[in-house]
mmCIF file of N, CA and C in Angstrom:
data_model
loop_
_atom_site.group_PDB
_atom_site.id
_atom_site.type_symbol
_atom_site.label_atom_id
_atom_site.label_comp_id
_atom_site.label_asym_id
_atom_site.label_seq_id
_atom_site.Cartn_x
_atom_site.Cartn_y
_atom_site.Cartn_z
ATOM 1 N N MET P 1 -39.434 38.505 42.896
ATOM 2 C CA MET P 1 -41.382 38.539 41.519
ATOM 3 C C MET P 1 -41.540 39.445 41.624
ATOM 4 N N LYS P 2 -42.168 39.282 40.219
ATOM 5 C CA LYS P 2 -42.453 40.373 39.755
ATOM 6 C C LYS P 2 -44.108 40.827 40.468
ATOM 7 N N ARG P 3 -43.762 42.272 40.790
ATOM 8 C CA ARG P 3 -44.790 43.427 40.807
ATOM 9 C C ARG P 3 -45.839 43.586 40.236
ATOM 10 N N PRO P 4 -47.348 43.366 40.476
ATOM 11 C CA PRO P 4 -48.582 43.387 39.623
ATOM 12 C C PRO P 4 -48.582 45.405 39.584
ATOM 13 N N ILE P 5 -49.224 45.018 38.234
ATOM 14 C CA ILE P 5 -49.475 46.386 37.804
ATOM 15 C C ILE P 5 -49.974 47.188 38.486
ATOM 16 N N LYS P 6 -50.220 48.350 38.769
ATOM 17 C CA LYS P 6 -51.653 48.984 39.578
ATOM 18 C C LYS P 6 -52.276 49.232 38.448
ATOM 19 N N ALA P 7 -53.744 49.183 39.144
ATOM 20 C CA ALA P 7 -54.771 49.713 37.685
ATOM 21 C C ALA P 7 -55.981 50.299 37.954
ATOM 22 N N CYS P 8 -56.819 50.383 37.453
ATOM 23 C CA CYS P 8 -58.447 50.776 37.619
ATOM 24 C C CYS P 8 -59.030 49.852 37.359
ATOM 25 N N LEU P 9 -60.122 49.332 38.246
ATOM 26 C CA LEU P 9 -61.205 48.628 37.307
ATOM 27 C C LEU P 9 -62.432 49.757 36.455
ATOM 28 N N ALA P 10 -62.838 49.568 35.714
ATOM 29 C CA ALA P 10 -63.962 50.363 35.143
ATOM 30 C C ALA P 10 -64.979 49.874 34.769
ATOM 31 N N ILE P 11 -66.239 50.071 35.208
ATOM 32 C CA ILE P 11 -67.427 49.089 34.713
ATOM 33 C C ILE P 11 -68.493 50.246 34.301
ATOM 34 N N ASP P 12 -68.987 49.960 33.553
ATOM 35 C CA ASP P 12 -69.769 51.016 32.564
ATOM 36 C C ASP P 12 -71.150 50.291 31.930
ATOM 37 N N ILE P 13 -71.577 50.704 32.710
ATOM 38 C CA ILE P 13 -73.589 50.094 32.129
ATOM 39 C C ILE P 13 -74.128 51.154 31.320
ATOM 40 N N GLY P 14 -74.292 50.664 30.601
ATOM 41 C CA GLY P 14 -74.831 51.624 29.151
ATOM 42 C C GLY P 14 -76.375 51.404 28.488
ATOM 43 N N THR P 15 -76.309 51.405 27.968
ATOM 44 C CA THR P 15 -77.562 51.876 26.862
ATOM 45 C C THR P 15 -77.919 50.410 26.503
ATOM 46 N N HIS P 16 -76.955 50.087 25.643
ATOM 47 C CA HIS P 16 -76.986 49.449 24.794
ATOM 48 C C HIS P 16 -75.969 47.912 25.357
ATOM 49 N N ALA P 17 -75.307 48.187 26.020
ATOM 50 C CA ALA P 17 -73.831 47.034 26.730
ATOM 51 C C ALA P 17 -73.654 47.770 27.659
ATOM 52 N N VAL P 18 -73.242 46.271 27.955
ATOM 53 C CA VAL P 18 -72.402 46.397 30.295
ATOM 54 C C VAL P 18 -71.071 46.370 29.483
ATOM 55 N N ARG P 19 -69.650 47.035 30.161
ATOM 56 C CA ARG P 19 -68.782 46.555 30.029
ATOM 57 C C ARG P 19 -67.948 46.907 31.139
ATOM 58 N N ALA P 20 -66.608 46.048 31.619
ATOM 59 C CA ALA P 20 -65.573 45.572 32.179
ATOM 60 C C ALA P 20 -64.461 45.907 31.691
ATOM 61 N N ALA P 21 -63.675 46.687 32.689
ATOM 62 C CA ALA P 21 -62.055 47.207 31.580
ATOM 63 C C ALA P 21 -61.166 47.001 32.718
ATOM 64 N N TRP P 22 -60.094 46.654 32.585
ATOM 65 C CA TRP P 22 -58.621 47.360 33.696
ATOM 66 C C TRP P 22 -57.637 48.160 32.448
ATOM 67 N N LEU P 23 -57.867 49.039 33.824
ATOM 68 C CA LEU P 23 -56.342 50.089 32.860
ATOM 69 C C LEU P 23 -55.663 50.497 33.536
ATOM 70 N N SER P 24 -54.147 50.678 33.012
ATOM 71 C CA SER P 24 -53.472 50.889 33.992
ATOM 72 C C SER P 24 -53.209 52.312 34.571
ATOM 73 N N CYS P 25 -52.513 52.564 35.321
ATOM 74 C CA CYS P 25 -52.150 54.022 35.648
ATOM 75 C C CYS P 25 -51.956 54.662 34.749
ATOM 76 N N ARG P 26 -50.931 53.642 33.099
ATOM 77 C CA ARG P 26 -50.492 54.376 32.439
ATOM 78 C C ARG P 26 -51.527 54.451 31.147
ATOM 79 N N ARG P 27 -52.705 54.711 31.317
ATOM 80 C CA ARG P 27 -53.945 54.822 30.532
ATOM 81 C C ARG P 27 -53.784 53.759 29.398
ATOM 82 N N GLU P 28 -53.239 52.769 29.807
ATOM 83 C CA GLU P 28 -53.141 51.599 29.280
ATOM 84 C C GLU P 28 -54.359 50.740 29.556
ATOM 85 N N LEU P 29 -55.353 50.069 28.357
ATOM 86 C CA LEU P 29 -55.955 49.342 28.058
ATOM 87 C C LEU P 29 -55.838 48.022 28.760
ATOM 88 N N LEU P 30 -55.949 47.261 29.370
ATOM 89 C CA LEU P 30 -55.082 45.586 29.917
ATOM 90 C C LEU P 30 -56.024 44.562 29.456
ATOM 91 N N PHE P 31 -57.448 44.913 29.557
ATOM 92 C CA PHE P 31 -58.634 44.081 28.974
ATOM 93 C C PHE P 31 -59.813 45.053 29.063
ATOM 94 N N ILE P 32 -60.747 44.179 28.258
ATOM 95 C CA ILE P 32 -62.497 44.506 28.189
ATOM 96 C C ILE P 32 -63.057 43.360 27.986
ATOM 97 N N GLU P 33 -64.420 43.517 28.654
ATOM 98 C CA GLU P 33 -65.677 42.620 28.117
ATOM 99 C C GLU P 33 -66.387 42.905 28.097
ATOM 100 N N GLN P 34 -66.849 42.701 27.533
ATOM 101 C CA GLN P 34 -68.365 43.229 27.053
ATOM 102 C C GLN P 34 -69.839 42.878 26.783
ATOM 103 N N ARG P 35 -70.561 42.800 27.391
ATOM 104 C CA ARG P 35 -71.976 42.243 26.817
ATOM 105 C C ARG P 35 -73.332 42.876 26.468
ATOM 106 N N ASP P 36 -73.559 42.732 25.530
ATOM 107 C CA ASP P 36 -74.873 43.763 24.975
ATOM 108 C C ASP P 36 -76.018 43.581 25.743
ATOM 109 N N ILE P 37 -76.988 44.440 25.239
ATOM 110 C CA ILE P 37 -77.828 44.090 26.296
ATOM 111 C C ILE P 37 -79.437 45.202 25.610
ATOM 112 N N GLY P 38 -80.859 44.096 25.633
ATOM 113 C CA GLY P 38 -81.055 45.106 24.829
ATOM 114 C C GLY P 38 -82.202 45.960 25.251
ATOM 115 N N LEU P 39 -83.001 46.671 24.577
ATOM 116 C CA LEU P 39 -83.527 47.777 24.712
ATOM 117 C C LEU P 39 -85.113 47.565 23.617
ATOM 118 N N ASN P 40 -86.268 47.753 25.060
ATOM 119 C CA ASN P 40 -87.634 47.752 24.090
ATOM 120 C C ASN P 40 -88.242 48.822 23.656
ATOM 121 N N ARG P 41 -87.983 49.121 22.320
ATOM 122 C CA ARG P 41 -88.839 50.770 22.407
ATOM 123 C C ARG P 41 -90.691 49.830 22.004
ATOM 124 N N LYS P 42 -90.984 49.986 22.906
ATOM 125 C CA LYS P 42 -92.542 49.627 22.704
ATOM 126 C C LYS P 42 -93.469 50.630 21.709
ATOM 127 N N ASN P 43 -93.352 52.110 21.921
ATOM 128 C CA ASN P 43 -93.528 53.140 20.867
ATOM 129 C C ASN P 43 -92.182 54.406 21.562
ATOM 130 N N THR P 44 -93.083 55.276 20.551
ATOM 131 C CA THR P 44 -92.480 56.483 20.971
ATOM 132 C C THR P 44 -92.116 56.963 21.857
ATOM 133 N N GLU P 45 -92.707 56.467 22.983
ATOM 134 C CA GLU P 45 -92.579 57.418 23.906
ATOM 135 C C GLU P 45 -91.834 56.558 25.040
ATOM 136 N N GLU P 46 -92.445 55.066 25.111
ATOM 137 C CA GLU P 46 -91.995 54.019 26.040
ATOM 138 C C GLU P 46 -90.731 52.998 25.590
ATOM 139 N N VAL P 47 -89.640 53.538 26.149
ATOM 140 C CA VAL P 47 -88.599 52.326 26.069
ATOM 141 C C VAL P 47 -88.301 51.868 27.232
ATOM 142 N N GLU P 48 -88.067 50.479 27.295
ATOM 143 C CA GLU P 48 -87.770 49.189 28.439
ATOM 144 C C GLU P 48 -86.889 48.454 28.079
ATOM 145 N N GLN P 49 -85.879 48.454 29.673
ATOM 146 C CA GLN P 49 -84.976 46.948 29.380
ATOM 147 C C GLN P 49 -85.422 46.498 30.615
ATOM 148 N N ASP P 50 -84.632 44.916 31.088
ATOM 149 C CA ASP P 50 -84.962 43.988 31.249
ATOM 150 C C ASP P 50 -84.040 44.253 32.535
ATOM 151 N N PRO P 51 -84.244 44.305 33.970
ATOM 152 C CA PRO P 51 -83.339 44.227 34.800
ATOM 153 C C PRO P 51 -82.686 43.547 35.292
ATOM 154 N N PHE P 52 -83.171 41.948 35.032
ATOM 155 C CA PHE P 52 -82.631 41.161 35.098
ATOM 156 C C PHE P 52 -81.434 40.869 34.212
ATOM 157 N N GLU P 53 -81.723 41.456 33.288
ATOM 158 C CA GLU P 53 -80.548 41.299 32.030
ATOM 159 C C GLU P 53 -79.260 42.228 31.935
ATOM 160 N N ILE P 54 -79.895 43.001 32.994
ATOM 161 C CA ILE P 54 -78.729 44.123 33.249
ATOM 162 C C ILE P 54 -77.847 43.813 34.599
ATOM 163 N N LEU P 55 -78.789 43.168 35.176
ATOM 164 C CA LEU P 55 -78.080 42.526 36.316
ATOM 165 C C LEU P 55 -76.845 41.575 35.935
ATOM 166 N N GLN P 56 -77.776 40.631 34.573
ATOM 167 C CA GLN P 56 -76.503 39.455 34.662
ATOM 168 C C GLN P 56 -75.290 39.621 33.408
ATOM 169 N N ALA P 57 -75.857 40.654 32.849
ATOM 170 C CA ALA P 57 -74.781 41.092 32.276
ATOM 171 C C ALA P 57 -73.669 41.598 32.914
ATOM 172 N N SER P 58 -74.142 42.574 33.526
ATOM 173 C CA SER P 58 -72.749 43.161 34.891
ATOM 174 C C SER P 58 -72.027 41.992 35.748
ATOM 175 N N GLN P 59 -72.987 41.200 36.068
ATOM 176 C CA GLN P 59 -72.149 40.313 36.274
ATOM 177 C C GLN P 59 -71.206 39.484 36.117
ATOM 178 N N TYR P 60 -71.424 39.134 35.485
ATOM 179 C CA TYR P 60 -70.973 38.161 33.631
ATOM 180 C C TYR P 60 -69.435 38.747 33.164
ATOM 181 N N VAL P 61 -69.683 40.230 32.948
ATOM 182 C CA VAL P 61 -68.082 41.151 33.149
ATOM 183 C C VAL P 61 -67.448 41.164 34.201
ATOM 184 N N ILE P 62 -68.199 41.696 35.493
ATOM 185 C CA ILE P 62 -67.522 41.867 36.599
ATOM 186 C C ILE P 62 -66.615 40.578 36.624
ATOM 187 N N GLU P 63 -67.198 39.577 36.817
ATOM 188 C CA GLU P 63 -66.483 37.820 36.874
ATOM 189 C C GLU P 63 -65.452 37.677 35.598
ATOM 190 N N ALA P 64 -65.329 37.968 34.639
ATOM 191 C CA ALA P 64 -64.554 37.863 33.564
ATOM 192 C C ALA P 64 -63.108 38.866 34.027
ATOM 193 N N ALA P 65 -63.574 40.059 34.474
ATOM 194 C CA ALA P 65 -62.444 41.293 34.731
ATOM 195 C C ALA P 65 -61.586 40.767 36.231
ATOM 196 N N LEU P 66 -61.969 39.954 37.036
ATOM 197 C CA LEU P 66 -61.852 39.394 38.291
ATOM 198 C C LEU P 66 -60.672 38.047 37.653
ATOM 199 N N GLU P 67 -61.320 37.314 36.868
ATOM 200 C CA GLU P 67 -60.705 36.447 36.713
ATOM 201 C C GLU P 67 -59.828 36.385 35.473
ATOM 202 N N TYR P 68 -59.546 37.611 34.827
ATOM 203 C CA TYR P 68 -58.154 38.207 33.831
ATOM 204 C C TYR P 68 -57.296 37.985 34.972
ATOM 205 N N ALA P 69 -57.867 39.959 35.874
ATOM 206 C CA ALA P 69 -57.101 39.803 37.234
ATOM 207 C C ALA P 69 -56.241 38.750 37.834
ATOM 208 N N GLY P 70 -57.102 37.760 37.802
ATOM 209 C CA GLY P 70 -56.454 36.873 39.063
ATOM 210 C C GLY P 70 -55.385 35.818 38.087
ATOM 211 N N ALA P 71 -55.252 35.487 36.840
ATOM 212 C CA ALA P 71 -54.511 34.947 35.909
ATOM 213 C C ALA P 71 -53.513 35.629 36.001
ATOM 214 N N GLN P 72 -53.582 37.476 36.054
ATOM 215 C CA GLN P 72 -52.054 38.312 35.914
ATOM 216 C C GLN P 72 -51.628 38.400 36.959
ATOM 217 N N GLY P 73 -52.006 37.107 38.177
ATOM 218 C CA GLY P 73 -50.897 37.411 39.542
ATOM 219 C C GLY P 73 -51.237 38.363 40.390
ATOM 220 N N GLY P 74 -52.696 39.007 39.977
ATOM 221 C CA GLY P 74 -53.055 39.449 41.354
ATOM 222 C C GLY P 74 -53.142 40.807 41.256
ATOM 223 N N LEU P 75 -53.746 41.258 39.665
ATOM 224 C CA LEU P 75 -54.013 42.836 39.106
ATOM 225 C C LEU P 75 -55.134 43.020 40.227
ATOM 226 N N ASP P 76 -56.376 42.383 40.351
ATOM 227 C CA ASP P 76 -57.325 42.808 41.403
ATOM 228 C C ASP P 76 -56.735 43.535 42.957
ATOM 229 N N GLN P 77 -55.808 42.866 42.942
ATOM 230 C CA GLN P 77 -55.179 42.800 44.632
ATOM 231 C C GLN P 77 -53.947 44.387 44.690
ATOM 232 N N ALA P 78 -53.555 45.205 43.351
ATOM 233 C CA ALA P 78 -52.921 45.871 43.585
ATOM 234 C C ALA P 78 -53.763 46.896 42.446
ATOM 235 N N ALA P 79 -54.986 47.040 42.689
ATOM 236 C CA ALA P 79 -56.385 47.593 42.210
ATOM 237 C C ALA P 79 -56.058 49.019 43.046
ATOM 238 N N VAL P 80 -56.035 50.092 42.246
ATOM 239 C CA VAL P 80 -56.117 51.251 43.223
ATOM 240 C C VAL P 80 -56.808 52.208 42.646
ATOM 241 N N CYS P 81 -57.889 52.004 41.716
ATOM 242 C CA CYS P 81 -59.383 53.015 42.436
ATOM 243 C C CYS P 81 -59.941 51.612 41.589
ATOM 244 N N ALA P 82 -61.322 52.366 41.521
ATOM 245 C CA ALA P 82 -62.863 51.277 40.541
ATOM 246 C C ALA P 82 -63.356 53.124 40.247
ATOM 247 N N ALA P 83 -64.070 52.413 39.341
ATOM 248 C CA ALA P 83 -65.455 53.715 38.023
ATOM 249 C C ALA P 83 -66.353 52.787 38.205
ATOM 250 N N LEU P 84 -67.033 53.437 37.854
ATOM 251 C CA LEU P 84 -68.994 53.285 37.426
ATOM 252 C C LEU P 84 -69.323 54.318 37.192
ATOM 253 N N ALA P 85 -69.915 53.971 35.418
ATOM 254 C CA ALA P 85 -70.366 54.863 34.740
ATOM 255 C C ALA P 85 -72.132 54.336 35.044
ATOM 256 N N ILE P 86 -72.987 55.171 34.949
ATOM 257 C CA ILE P 86 -74.447 54.425 34.808
ATOM 258 C C ILE P 86 -75.330 55.201 33.502
ATOM 259 N N GLN P 87 -76.197 54.507 33.168
ATOM 260 C CA GLN P 87 -77.026 54.849 32.518
ATOM 261 C C GLN P 87 -77.597 56.510 32.932
ATOM 262 N N ARG P 88 -77.272 57.307 32.245
ATOM 263 C CA ARG P 88 -78.241 58.422 32.608
ATOM 264 C C ARG P 88 -79.041 58.885 34.570
ATOM 265 N N SER P 89 -80.437 58.782 33.403
ATOM 266 C CA SER P 89 -81.456 58.829 34.702
ATOM 267 C C SER P 89 -82.694 57.779 34.447
ATOM 268 N N SER P 90 -81.979 56.364 34.209
ATOM 269 C CA SER P 90 -82.654 55.019 34.372
ATOM 270 C C SER P 90 -83.911 55.128 35.444
ATOM 271 N N VAL P 91 -85.003 54.746 35.521
ATOM 272 C CA VAL P 91 -85.436 54.758 37.013
ATOM 273 C C VAL P 91 -86.124 52.834 36.733
ATOM 274 N N LEU P 92 -85.934 52.256 37.971
ATOM 275 C CA LEU P 92 -86.032 51.088 38.154
ATOM 276 C C LEU P 92 -86.762 50.961 40.062
ATOM 277 N N ALA P 93 -87.837 50.820 40.045
ATOM 278 C CA ALA P 93 -88.497 49.855 41.461
ATOM 279 C C ALA P 93 -87.953 48.764 41.749
ATOM 280 N N TRP P 94 -87.302 48.742 43.153
ATOM 281 C CA TRP P 94 -86.686 47.300 43.816
ATOM 282 C C TRP P 94 -88.094 47.156 44.881
ATOM 283 N N HIS P 95 -88.015 46.045 45.336
ATOM 284 C CA HIS P 95 -88.784 46.019 46.658
ATOM 285 C C HIS P 95 -88.125 45.745 47.946
ATOM 286 N N ARG P 96 -88.176 46.632 48.659
ATOM 287 C CA ARG P 96 -87.213 47.052 49.631
ATOM 288 C C ARG P 96 -86.829 46.115 50.712
ATOM 289 N N LYS P 97 -87.571 44.614 50.957
ATOM 290 C CA LYS P 97 -87.055 43.717 51.501
ATOM 291 C C LYS P 97 -86.534 42.796 50.534
ATOM 292 N N THR P 98 -87.443 42.178 48.977
ATOM 293 C CA THR P 98 -87.119 41.395 48.802
ATOM 294 C C THR P 98 -85.564 41.490 47.563
ATOM 295 N N GLY P 99 -85.556 42.480 47.301
ATOM 296 C CA GLY P 99 -85.190 42.962 45.945
ATOM 297 C C GLY P 99 -85.078 42.814 44.756
ATOM 298 N N GLU P 100 -86.309 42.384 44.527
ATOM 299 C CA GLU P 100 -87.137 41.996 43.616
ATOM 300 C C GLU P 100 -87.649 42.967 42.975
ATOM 301 N N ALA P 101 -86.918 43.779 41.497
ATOM 302 C CA ALA P 101 -87.488 44.203 40.700
ATOM 303 C C ALA P 101 -88.830 44.273 40.455
ATOM 304 N N LEU P 102 -89.433 45.132 40.256
ATOM 305 C CA LEU P 102 -90.954 45.536 40.562
ATOM 306 C C LEU P 102 -91.161 46.016 39.065
ATOM 307 N N SER P 103 -90.811 46.579 38.008
ATOM 308 C CA SER P 103 -91.045 46.996 36.893
ATOM 309 C C SER P 103 -89.390 46.450 35.955
ATOM 310 N N PRO P 104 -90.413 46.943 34.692
ATOM 311 C CA PRO P 104 -88.943 47.079 33.464
ATOM 312 C C PRO P 104 -87.982 48.413 34.207
ATOM 313 N N VAL P 105 -86.608 48.605 33.722
ATOM 314 C CA VAL P 105 -86.118 50.017 33.994
ATOM 315 C C VAL P 105 -87.062 50.607 32.822
ATOM 316 N N LEU P 106 -87.312 51.826 33.471
ATOM 317 C CA LEU P 106 -87.620 52.926 32.326
ATOM 318 C C LEU P 106 -86.420 53.631 32.041
ATOM 319 N N SER P 107 -85.716 53.553 30.398
ATOM 320 C CA SER P 107 -84.501 54.377 29.786
ATOM 321 C C SER P 107 -85.083 55.707 30.555
ATOM 322 N N TRP P 108 -83.709 56.028 30.188
ATOM 323 C CA TRP P 108 -83.565 57.886 30.206
ATOM 324 C C TRP P 108 -84.181 57.689 28.940
ATOM 325 N N GLN P 109 -84.230 57.237 27.559
ATOM 326 C CA GLN P 109 -85.094 57.735 27.192
ATOM 327 C C GLN P 109 -86.629 57.499 26.669
ATOM 328 N N ASP P 110 -87.052 56.962 27.455
ATOM 329 C CA ASP P 110 -88.766 57.213 28.390
ATOM 330 C C ASP P 110 -89.323 58.236 28.322
ATOM 331 N N THR P 111 -90.458 58.790 27.725
ATOM 332 C CA THR P 111 -90.550 60.001 28.170
ATOM 333 C C THR P 111 -92.049 60.008 28.357
ATOM 334 N N ARG P 112 -92.157 58.890 29.094
ATOM 335 C CA ARG P 112 -93.807 59.081 29.982
ATOM 336 C C ARG P 112 -93.622 59.879 31.317
ATOM 337 N N GLY P 113 -92.254 60.341 31.977
ATOM 338 C CA GLY P 113 -91.955 61.370 33.096
ATOM 339 C C GLY P 113 -92.024 62.552 32.758
ATOM 340 N N ASN P 114 -92.132 62.747 31.899
ATOM 341 C CA ASN P 114 -92.109 64.089 31.337
ATOM 342 C C ASN P 114 -93.140 64.783 31.456
ATOM 343 N N ILE P 115 -92.861 66.151 31.755
ATOM 344 C CA ILE P 115 -94.511 66.563 32.353
ATOM 345 C C ILE P 115 -94.539 68.173 30.637
#
């Protein structure tokens, strides 16, 4: 039986897209999936994003990566690490008990919090 490739699952939640990728321990790109996300520039100071769009895009790319791993004979079982990169200092308020978003995501590009 062929041994699964040891790999790392990388997830990048960026300003314009969410990506999930499998990289081999030899730094070879094995798989990548991307889902674009919107950016709402209300004016020069206010830049927001839809928290549910980011969540749905994240779920989509992670599910695609796990589906790929399963089709490769258990790549997910041979994962030696996972990496997560997220947007700089974007801010979102969540309801403590329900987990519901209480606001849009204030992008790191939003200047309303600057003093």
